XYZ file of N, CA, C and O in Angstrom:
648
model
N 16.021 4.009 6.292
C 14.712 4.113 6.925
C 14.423 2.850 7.735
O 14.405 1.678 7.358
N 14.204 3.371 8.923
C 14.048 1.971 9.710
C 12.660 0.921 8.978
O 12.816 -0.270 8.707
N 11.394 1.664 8.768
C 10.283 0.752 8.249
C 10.671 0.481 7.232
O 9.753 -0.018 6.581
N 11.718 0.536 6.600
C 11.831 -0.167 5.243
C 12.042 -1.690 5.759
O 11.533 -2.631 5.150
N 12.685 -1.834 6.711
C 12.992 -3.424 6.862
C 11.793 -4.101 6.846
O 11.936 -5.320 6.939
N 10.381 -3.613 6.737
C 9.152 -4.543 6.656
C 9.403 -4.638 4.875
O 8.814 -5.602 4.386
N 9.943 -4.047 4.180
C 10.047 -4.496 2.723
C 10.884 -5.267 1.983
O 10.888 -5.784 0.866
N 11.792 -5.172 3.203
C 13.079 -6.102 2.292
C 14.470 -5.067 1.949
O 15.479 -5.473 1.373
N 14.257 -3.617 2.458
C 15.328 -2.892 2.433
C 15.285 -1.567 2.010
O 14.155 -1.079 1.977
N 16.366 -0.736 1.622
C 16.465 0.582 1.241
C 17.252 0.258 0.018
O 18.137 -0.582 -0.145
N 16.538 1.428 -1.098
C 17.488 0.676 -2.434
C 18.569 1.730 -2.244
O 18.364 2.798 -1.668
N 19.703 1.369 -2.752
C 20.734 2.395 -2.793
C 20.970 3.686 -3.542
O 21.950 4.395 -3.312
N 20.264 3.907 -4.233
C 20.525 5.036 -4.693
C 18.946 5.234 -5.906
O 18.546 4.252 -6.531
N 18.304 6.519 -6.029
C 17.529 6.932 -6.876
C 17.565 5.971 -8.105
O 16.720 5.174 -8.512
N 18.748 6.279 -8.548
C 19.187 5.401 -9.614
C 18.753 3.881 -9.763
O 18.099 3.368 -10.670
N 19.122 3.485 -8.986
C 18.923 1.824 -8.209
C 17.761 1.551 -8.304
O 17.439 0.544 -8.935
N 16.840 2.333 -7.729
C 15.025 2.061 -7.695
C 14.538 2.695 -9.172
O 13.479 2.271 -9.634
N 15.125 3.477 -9.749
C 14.347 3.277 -10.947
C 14.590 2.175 -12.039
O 13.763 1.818 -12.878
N 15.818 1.717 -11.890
C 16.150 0.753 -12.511
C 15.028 -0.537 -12.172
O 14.078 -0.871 -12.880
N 15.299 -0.916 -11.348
C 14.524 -1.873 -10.165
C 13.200 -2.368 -10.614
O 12.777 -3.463 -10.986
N 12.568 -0.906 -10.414
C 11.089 -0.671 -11.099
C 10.920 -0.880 -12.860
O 9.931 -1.502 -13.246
N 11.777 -0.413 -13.751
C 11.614 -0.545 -15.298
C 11.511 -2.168 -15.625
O 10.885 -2.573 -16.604
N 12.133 -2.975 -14.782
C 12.446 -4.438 -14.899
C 11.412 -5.544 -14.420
O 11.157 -6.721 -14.675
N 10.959 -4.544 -13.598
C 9.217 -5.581 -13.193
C 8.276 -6.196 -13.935
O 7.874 -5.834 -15.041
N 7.770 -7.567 -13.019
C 6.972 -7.654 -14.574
C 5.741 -7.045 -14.583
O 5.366 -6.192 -13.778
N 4.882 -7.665 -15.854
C 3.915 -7.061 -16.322
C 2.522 -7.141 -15.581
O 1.431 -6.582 -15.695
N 2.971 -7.915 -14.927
C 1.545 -7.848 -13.750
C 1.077 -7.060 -12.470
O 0.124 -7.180 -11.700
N 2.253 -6.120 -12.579
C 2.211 -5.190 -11.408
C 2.528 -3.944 -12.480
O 2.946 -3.892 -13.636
N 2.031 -2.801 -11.306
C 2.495 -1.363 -11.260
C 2.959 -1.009 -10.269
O 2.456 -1.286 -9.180
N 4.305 -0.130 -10.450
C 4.925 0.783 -8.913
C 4.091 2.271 -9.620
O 3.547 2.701 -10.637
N 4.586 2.714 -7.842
C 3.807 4.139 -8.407
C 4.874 4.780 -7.451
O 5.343 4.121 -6.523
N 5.217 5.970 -7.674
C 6.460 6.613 -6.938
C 5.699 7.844 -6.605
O 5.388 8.666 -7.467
N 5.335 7.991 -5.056
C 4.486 9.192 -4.430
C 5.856 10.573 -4.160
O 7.019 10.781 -3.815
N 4.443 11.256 -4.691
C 5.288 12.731 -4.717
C 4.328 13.593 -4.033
O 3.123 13.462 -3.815
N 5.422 14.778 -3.669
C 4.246 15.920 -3.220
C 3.634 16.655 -4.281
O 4.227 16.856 -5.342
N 2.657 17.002 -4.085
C 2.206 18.044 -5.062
C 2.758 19.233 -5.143
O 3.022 19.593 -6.291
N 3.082 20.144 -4.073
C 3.882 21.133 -4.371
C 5.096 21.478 -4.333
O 5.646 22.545 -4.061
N 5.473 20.462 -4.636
C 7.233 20.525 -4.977
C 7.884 19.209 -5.680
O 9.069 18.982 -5.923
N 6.632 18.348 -5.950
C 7.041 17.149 -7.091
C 7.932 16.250 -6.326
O 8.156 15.217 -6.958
N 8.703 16.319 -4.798
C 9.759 15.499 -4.403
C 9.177 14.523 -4.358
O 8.161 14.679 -3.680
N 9.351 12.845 -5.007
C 9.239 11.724 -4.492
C 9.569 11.604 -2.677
O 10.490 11.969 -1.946
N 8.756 11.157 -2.557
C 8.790 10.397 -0.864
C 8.329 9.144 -0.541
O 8.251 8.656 0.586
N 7.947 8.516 -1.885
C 7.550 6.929 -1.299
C 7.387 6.026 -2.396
O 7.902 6.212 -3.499
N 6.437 4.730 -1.995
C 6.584 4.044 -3.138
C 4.999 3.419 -2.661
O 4.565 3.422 -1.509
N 4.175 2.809 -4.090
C 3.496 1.987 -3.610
C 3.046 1.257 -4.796
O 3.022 1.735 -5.930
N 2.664 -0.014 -4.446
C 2.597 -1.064 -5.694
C 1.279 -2.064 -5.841
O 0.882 -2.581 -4.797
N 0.693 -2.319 -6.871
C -0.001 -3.351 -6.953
C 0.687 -4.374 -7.998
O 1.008 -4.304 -9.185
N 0.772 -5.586 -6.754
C 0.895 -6.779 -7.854
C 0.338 -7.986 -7.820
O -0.692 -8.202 -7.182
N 1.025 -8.975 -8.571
C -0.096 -10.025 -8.947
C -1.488 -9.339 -9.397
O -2.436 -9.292 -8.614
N -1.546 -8.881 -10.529
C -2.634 -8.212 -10.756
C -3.228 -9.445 -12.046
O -2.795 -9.974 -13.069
N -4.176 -9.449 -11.405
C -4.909 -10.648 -12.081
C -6.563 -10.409 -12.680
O -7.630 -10.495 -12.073
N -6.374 -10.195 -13.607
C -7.525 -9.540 -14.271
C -8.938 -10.967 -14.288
O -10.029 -10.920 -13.720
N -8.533 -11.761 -14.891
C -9.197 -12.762 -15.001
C -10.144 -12.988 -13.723
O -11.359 -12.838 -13.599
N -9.153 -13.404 -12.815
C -10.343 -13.308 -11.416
C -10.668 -11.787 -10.392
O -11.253 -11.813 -9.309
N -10.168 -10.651 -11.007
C -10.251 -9.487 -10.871
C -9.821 -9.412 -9.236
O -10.689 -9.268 -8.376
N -8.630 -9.507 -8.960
C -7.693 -9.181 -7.946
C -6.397 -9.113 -7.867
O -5.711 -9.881 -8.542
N -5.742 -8.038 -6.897
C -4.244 -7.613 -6.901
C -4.050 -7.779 -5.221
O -4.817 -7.971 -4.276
N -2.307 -7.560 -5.422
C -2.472 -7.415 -4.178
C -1.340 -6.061 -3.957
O -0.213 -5.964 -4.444
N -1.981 -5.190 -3.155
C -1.090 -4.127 -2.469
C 0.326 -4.026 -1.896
O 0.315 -4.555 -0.784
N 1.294 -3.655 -2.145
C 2.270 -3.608 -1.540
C 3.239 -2.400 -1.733
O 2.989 -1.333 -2.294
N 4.251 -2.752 -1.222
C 5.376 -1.845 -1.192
C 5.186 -0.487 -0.868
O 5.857 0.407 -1.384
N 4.010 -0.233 0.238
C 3.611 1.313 0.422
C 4.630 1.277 2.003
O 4.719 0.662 3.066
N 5.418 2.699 1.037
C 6.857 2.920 1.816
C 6.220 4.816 1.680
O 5.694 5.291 0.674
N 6.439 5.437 2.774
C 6.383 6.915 2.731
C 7.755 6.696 3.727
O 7.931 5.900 4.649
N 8.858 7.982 3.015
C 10.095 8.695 4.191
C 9.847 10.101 4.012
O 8.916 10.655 3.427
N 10.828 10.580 4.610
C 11.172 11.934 4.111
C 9.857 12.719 5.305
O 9.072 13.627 5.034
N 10.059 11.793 6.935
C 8.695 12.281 7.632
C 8.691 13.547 7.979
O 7.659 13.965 8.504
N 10.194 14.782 7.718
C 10.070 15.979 7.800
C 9.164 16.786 6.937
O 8.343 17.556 7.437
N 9.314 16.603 5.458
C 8.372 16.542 4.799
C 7.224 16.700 4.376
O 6.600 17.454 3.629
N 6.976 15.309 5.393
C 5.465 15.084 4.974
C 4.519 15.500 6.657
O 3.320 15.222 6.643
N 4.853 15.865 7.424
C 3.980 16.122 8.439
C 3.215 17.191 8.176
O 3.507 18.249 7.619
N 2.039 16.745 8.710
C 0.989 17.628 8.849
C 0.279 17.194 6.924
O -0.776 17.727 6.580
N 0.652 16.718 6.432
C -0.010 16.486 5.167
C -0.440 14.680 4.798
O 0.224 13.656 4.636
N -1.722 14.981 4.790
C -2.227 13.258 4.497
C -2.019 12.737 3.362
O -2.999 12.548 2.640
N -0.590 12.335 2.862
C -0.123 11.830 1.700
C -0.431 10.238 1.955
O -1.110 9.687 1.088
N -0.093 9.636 2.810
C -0.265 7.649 2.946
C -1.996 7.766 2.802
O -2.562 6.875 2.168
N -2.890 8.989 3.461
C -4.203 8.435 3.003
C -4.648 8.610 1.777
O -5.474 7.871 1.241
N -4.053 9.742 1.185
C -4.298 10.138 -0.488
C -3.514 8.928 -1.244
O -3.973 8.290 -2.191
N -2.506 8.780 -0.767
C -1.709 7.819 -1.685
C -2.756 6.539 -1.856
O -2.934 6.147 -3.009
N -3.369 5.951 -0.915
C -4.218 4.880 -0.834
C -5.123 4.798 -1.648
O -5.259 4.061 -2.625
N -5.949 5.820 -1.095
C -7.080 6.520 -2.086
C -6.946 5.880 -3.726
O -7.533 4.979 -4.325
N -6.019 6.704 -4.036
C -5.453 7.119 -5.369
C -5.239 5.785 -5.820
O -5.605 5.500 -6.960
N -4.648 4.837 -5.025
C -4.711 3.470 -5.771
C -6.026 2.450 -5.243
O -6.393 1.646 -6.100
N -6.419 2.427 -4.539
C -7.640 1.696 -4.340
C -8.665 2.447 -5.905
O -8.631 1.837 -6.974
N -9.163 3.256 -5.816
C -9.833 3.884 -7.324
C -9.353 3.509 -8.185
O -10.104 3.444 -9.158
N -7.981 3.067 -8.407
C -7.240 2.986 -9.892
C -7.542 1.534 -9.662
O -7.975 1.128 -10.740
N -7.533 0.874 -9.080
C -7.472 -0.747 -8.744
C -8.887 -0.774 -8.721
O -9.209 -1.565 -9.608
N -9.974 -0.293 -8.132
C -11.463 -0.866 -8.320
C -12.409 -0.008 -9.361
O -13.613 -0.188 -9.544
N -11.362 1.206 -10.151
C -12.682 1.649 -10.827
C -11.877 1.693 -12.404
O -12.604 1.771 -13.395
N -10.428 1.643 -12.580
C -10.084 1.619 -13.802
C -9.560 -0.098 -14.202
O -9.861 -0.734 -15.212
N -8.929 -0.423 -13.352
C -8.953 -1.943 -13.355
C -9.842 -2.339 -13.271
O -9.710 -2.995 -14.304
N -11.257 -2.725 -12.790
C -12.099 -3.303 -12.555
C -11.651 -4.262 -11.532
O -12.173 -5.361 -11.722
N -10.886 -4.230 -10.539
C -10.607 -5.363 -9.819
C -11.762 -5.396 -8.749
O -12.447 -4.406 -8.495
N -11.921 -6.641 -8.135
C -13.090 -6.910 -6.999
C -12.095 -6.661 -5.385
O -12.205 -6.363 -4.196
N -11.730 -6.807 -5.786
C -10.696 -7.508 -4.325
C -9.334 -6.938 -4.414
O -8.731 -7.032 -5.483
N -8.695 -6.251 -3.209
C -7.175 -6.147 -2.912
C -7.187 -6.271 -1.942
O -8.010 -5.728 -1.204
N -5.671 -7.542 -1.315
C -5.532 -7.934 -0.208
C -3.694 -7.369 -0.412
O -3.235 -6.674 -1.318
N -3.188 -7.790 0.422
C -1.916 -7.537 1.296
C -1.810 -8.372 2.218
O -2.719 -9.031 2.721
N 0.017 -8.383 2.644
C 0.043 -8.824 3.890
C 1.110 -7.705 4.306
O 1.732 -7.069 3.455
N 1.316 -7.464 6.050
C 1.797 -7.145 6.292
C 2.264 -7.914 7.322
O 1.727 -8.998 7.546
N 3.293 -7.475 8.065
C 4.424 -8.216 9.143
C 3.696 -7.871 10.610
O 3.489 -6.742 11.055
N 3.326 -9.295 11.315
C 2.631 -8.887 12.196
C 3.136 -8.036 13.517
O 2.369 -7.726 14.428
N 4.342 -7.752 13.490
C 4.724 -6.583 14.683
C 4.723 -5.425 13.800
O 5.774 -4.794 13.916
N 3.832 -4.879 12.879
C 3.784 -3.874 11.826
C 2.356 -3.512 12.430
O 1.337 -3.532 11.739
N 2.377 -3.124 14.010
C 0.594 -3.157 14.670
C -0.177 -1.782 14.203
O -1.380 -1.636 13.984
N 0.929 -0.781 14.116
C 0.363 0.408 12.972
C 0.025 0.492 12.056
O -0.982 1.196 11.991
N 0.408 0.045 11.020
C -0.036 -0.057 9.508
C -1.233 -1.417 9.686
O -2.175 -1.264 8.908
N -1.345 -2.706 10.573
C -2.721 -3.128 10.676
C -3.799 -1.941 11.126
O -4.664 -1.524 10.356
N -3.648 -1.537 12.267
C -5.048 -0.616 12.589
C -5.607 0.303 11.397
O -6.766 0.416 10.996
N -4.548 0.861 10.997
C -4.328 1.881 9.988
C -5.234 1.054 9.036
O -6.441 1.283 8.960
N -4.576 0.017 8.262
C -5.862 -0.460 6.579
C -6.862 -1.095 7.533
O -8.010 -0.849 7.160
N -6.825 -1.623 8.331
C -8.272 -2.272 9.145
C -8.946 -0.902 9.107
O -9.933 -0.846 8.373
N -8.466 0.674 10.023
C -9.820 1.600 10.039
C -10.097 1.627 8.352
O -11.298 1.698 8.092
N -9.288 1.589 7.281
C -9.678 1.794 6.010
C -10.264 0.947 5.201
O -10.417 1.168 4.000
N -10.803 -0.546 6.053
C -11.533 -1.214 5.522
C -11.272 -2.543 5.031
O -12.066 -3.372 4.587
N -9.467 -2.632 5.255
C -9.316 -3.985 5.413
C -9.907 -4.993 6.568
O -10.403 -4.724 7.662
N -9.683 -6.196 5.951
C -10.025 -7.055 6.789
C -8.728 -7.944 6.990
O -7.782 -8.128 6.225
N -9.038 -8.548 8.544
C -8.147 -9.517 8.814
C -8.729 -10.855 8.133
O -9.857 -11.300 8.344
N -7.724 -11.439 7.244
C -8.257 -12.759 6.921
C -7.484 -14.279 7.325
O -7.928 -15.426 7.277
N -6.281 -13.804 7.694
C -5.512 -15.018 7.905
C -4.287 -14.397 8.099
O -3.881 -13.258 7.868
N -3.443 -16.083 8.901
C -1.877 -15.371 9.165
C -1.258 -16.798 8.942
O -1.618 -17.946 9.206
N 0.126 -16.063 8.176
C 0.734 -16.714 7.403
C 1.740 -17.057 8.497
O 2.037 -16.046 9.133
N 2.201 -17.875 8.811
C 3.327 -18.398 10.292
C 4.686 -18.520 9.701
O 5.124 -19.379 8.936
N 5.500 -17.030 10.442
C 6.848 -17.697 9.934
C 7.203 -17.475 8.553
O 7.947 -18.176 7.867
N 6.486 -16.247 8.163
C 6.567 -15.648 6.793
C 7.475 -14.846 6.109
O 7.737 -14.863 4.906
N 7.948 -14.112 7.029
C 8.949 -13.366 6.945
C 10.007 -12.873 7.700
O 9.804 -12.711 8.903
N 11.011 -12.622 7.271
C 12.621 -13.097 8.039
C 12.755 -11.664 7.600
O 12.903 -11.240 6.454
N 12.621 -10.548 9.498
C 12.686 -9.571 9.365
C 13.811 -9.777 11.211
O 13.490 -10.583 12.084
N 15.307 -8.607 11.330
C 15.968 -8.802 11.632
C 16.497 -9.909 12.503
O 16.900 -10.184 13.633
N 16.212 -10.460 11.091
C 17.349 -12.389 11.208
C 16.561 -13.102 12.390
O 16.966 -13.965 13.168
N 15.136 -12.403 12.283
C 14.031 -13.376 12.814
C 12.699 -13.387 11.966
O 12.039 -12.531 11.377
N 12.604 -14.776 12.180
C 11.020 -15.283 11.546
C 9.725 -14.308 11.941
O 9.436 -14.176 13.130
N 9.093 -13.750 11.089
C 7.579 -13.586 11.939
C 6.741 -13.558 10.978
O 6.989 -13.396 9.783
N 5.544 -13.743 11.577
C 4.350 -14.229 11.131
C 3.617 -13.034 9.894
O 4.326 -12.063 10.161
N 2.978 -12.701 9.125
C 2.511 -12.351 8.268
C 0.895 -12.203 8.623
O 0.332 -13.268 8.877
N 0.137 -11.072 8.666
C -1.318 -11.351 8.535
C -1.466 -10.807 6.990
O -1.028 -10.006 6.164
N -2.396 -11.830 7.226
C -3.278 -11.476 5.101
C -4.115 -10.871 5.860
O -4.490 -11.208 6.983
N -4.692 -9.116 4.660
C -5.765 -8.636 4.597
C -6.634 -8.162 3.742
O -6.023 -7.759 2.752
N -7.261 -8.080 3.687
C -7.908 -7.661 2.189
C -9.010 -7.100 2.331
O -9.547 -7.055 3.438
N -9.637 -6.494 1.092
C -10.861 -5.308 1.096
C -11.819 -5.569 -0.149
O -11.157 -5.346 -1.163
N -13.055 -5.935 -0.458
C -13.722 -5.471 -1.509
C -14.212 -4.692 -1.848
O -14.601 -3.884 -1.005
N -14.486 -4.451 -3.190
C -14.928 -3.066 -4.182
C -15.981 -2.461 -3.096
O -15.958 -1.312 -2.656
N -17.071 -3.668 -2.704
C -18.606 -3.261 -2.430
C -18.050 -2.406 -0.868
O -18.533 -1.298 -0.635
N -17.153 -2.948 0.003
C -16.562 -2.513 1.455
C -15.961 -0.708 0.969
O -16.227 0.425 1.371
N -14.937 -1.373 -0.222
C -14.297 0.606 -0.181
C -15.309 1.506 -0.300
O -15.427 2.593 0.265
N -16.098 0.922 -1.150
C -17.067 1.896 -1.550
C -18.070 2.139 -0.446
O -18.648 3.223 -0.519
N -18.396 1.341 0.574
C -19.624 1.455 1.732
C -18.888 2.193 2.484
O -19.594 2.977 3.119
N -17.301 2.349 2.801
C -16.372 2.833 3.922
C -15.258 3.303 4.047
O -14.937 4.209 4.817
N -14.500 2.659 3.214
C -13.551 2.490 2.983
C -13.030 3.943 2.125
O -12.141 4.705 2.506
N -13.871 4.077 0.846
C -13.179 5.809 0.663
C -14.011 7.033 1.299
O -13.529 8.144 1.083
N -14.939 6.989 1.891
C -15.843 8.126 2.899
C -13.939 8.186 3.809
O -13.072 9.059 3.771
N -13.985 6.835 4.510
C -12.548 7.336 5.584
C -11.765 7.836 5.282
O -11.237 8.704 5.978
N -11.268 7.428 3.861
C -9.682 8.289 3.086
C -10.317 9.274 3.077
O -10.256 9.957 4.099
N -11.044 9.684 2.116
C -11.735 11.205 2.218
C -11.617 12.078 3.297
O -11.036 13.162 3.251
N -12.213 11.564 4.338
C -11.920 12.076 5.855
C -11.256 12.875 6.069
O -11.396 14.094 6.173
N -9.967 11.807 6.204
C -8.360 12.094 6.651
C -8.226 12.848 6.006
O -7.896 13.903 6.548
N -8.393 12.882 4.229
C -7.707 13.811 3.650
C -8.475 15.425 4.170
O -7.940 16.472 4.533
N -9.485 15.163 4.057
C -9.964 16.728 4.413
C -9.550 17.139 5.444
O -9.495 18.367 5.489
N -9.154 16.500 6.513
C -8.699 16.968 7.569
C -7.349 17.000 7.787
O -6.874 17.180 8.908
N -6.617 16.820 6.678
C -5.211 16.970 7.001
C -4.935 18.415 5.544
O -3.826 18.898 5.317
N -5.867 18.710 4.996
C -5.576 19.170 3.725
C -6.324 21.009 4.379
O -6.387 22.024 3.684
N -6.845 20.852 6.091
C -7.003 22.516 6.962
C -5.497 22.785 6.258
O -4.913 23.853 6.439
């Protein structure tokens, strides 16, 4: 998958990523997105550094393939959904930020319409094909998802779920 190179790669085999995942530590969760009507895994998405104490995580590893699949069905906005709620209403967390790779100008617009914010950029962050680039931090609070942030997932989903 070509967007995997914003993660660090493609694991080799089913096998490989579940292994991968059992070995993590305890401060994160993966979550392995499936369809609903046919159960196939098609992605991945993670909160880590999950830090209860000052009640924040940070988002990552949201990988969707398999784009034959998934067209015409709003799985990356349900998938979001589904963890922003688990992160601000069963965790109690205040805050989830991320970074993503700043020639990654889709997936910024994309969590910006969902309520991220731009907060900073990390220079030279990540060594994506055997070049340096920059990193923006973004992040969202409880009080933001909730004013905007899930009305929009909602949205999408209703409108991809005609």
């Amino acid at each position: 998958l070509e967007r995997a190179k914003f993660l660090g790669g493609v694991p080799e085999s089913l096998d490989a990523q579940k292994s991968w995942i059992k070995y993590r530590p305890n401060n994160e969760i993966n979550f392995i997105i499936e369809l609903k009507h046919n159960s196939m895994g098609i992605g991945m998405l993670s909160l880590v550094e999950i830090d209860s104490k000052n009640r924040h995580a940070q988002s990552a590893r949201f990988l969707i393939g398999e784009e034959q699949e998934t067209s015409g069905i709003p799985v990356a906005a349900e998938a979001m959904l589904l963890l922003y709620k688990f992160a601000f209403e069963t965790l109690e967390l205040n805050r989830i930020y991320g970074f993503i790779a700043a020639t990654n100008l889709q997936m910024i617009k994309w969590q910006q319409f969902f309520g991220m914010k731009i907060e900073g950029t990390w220079r030279e962050h990540l060594l994506i094909d055997d070049s340096l680039t920059d990193a923006v931090l973004m992040g969202m609070l409880r009080s933001e998802f909730e004013q905007y942030g899930e009305k929009r997932l909602n949205s999408i989903i209703k409108m991809g779920s005609r």
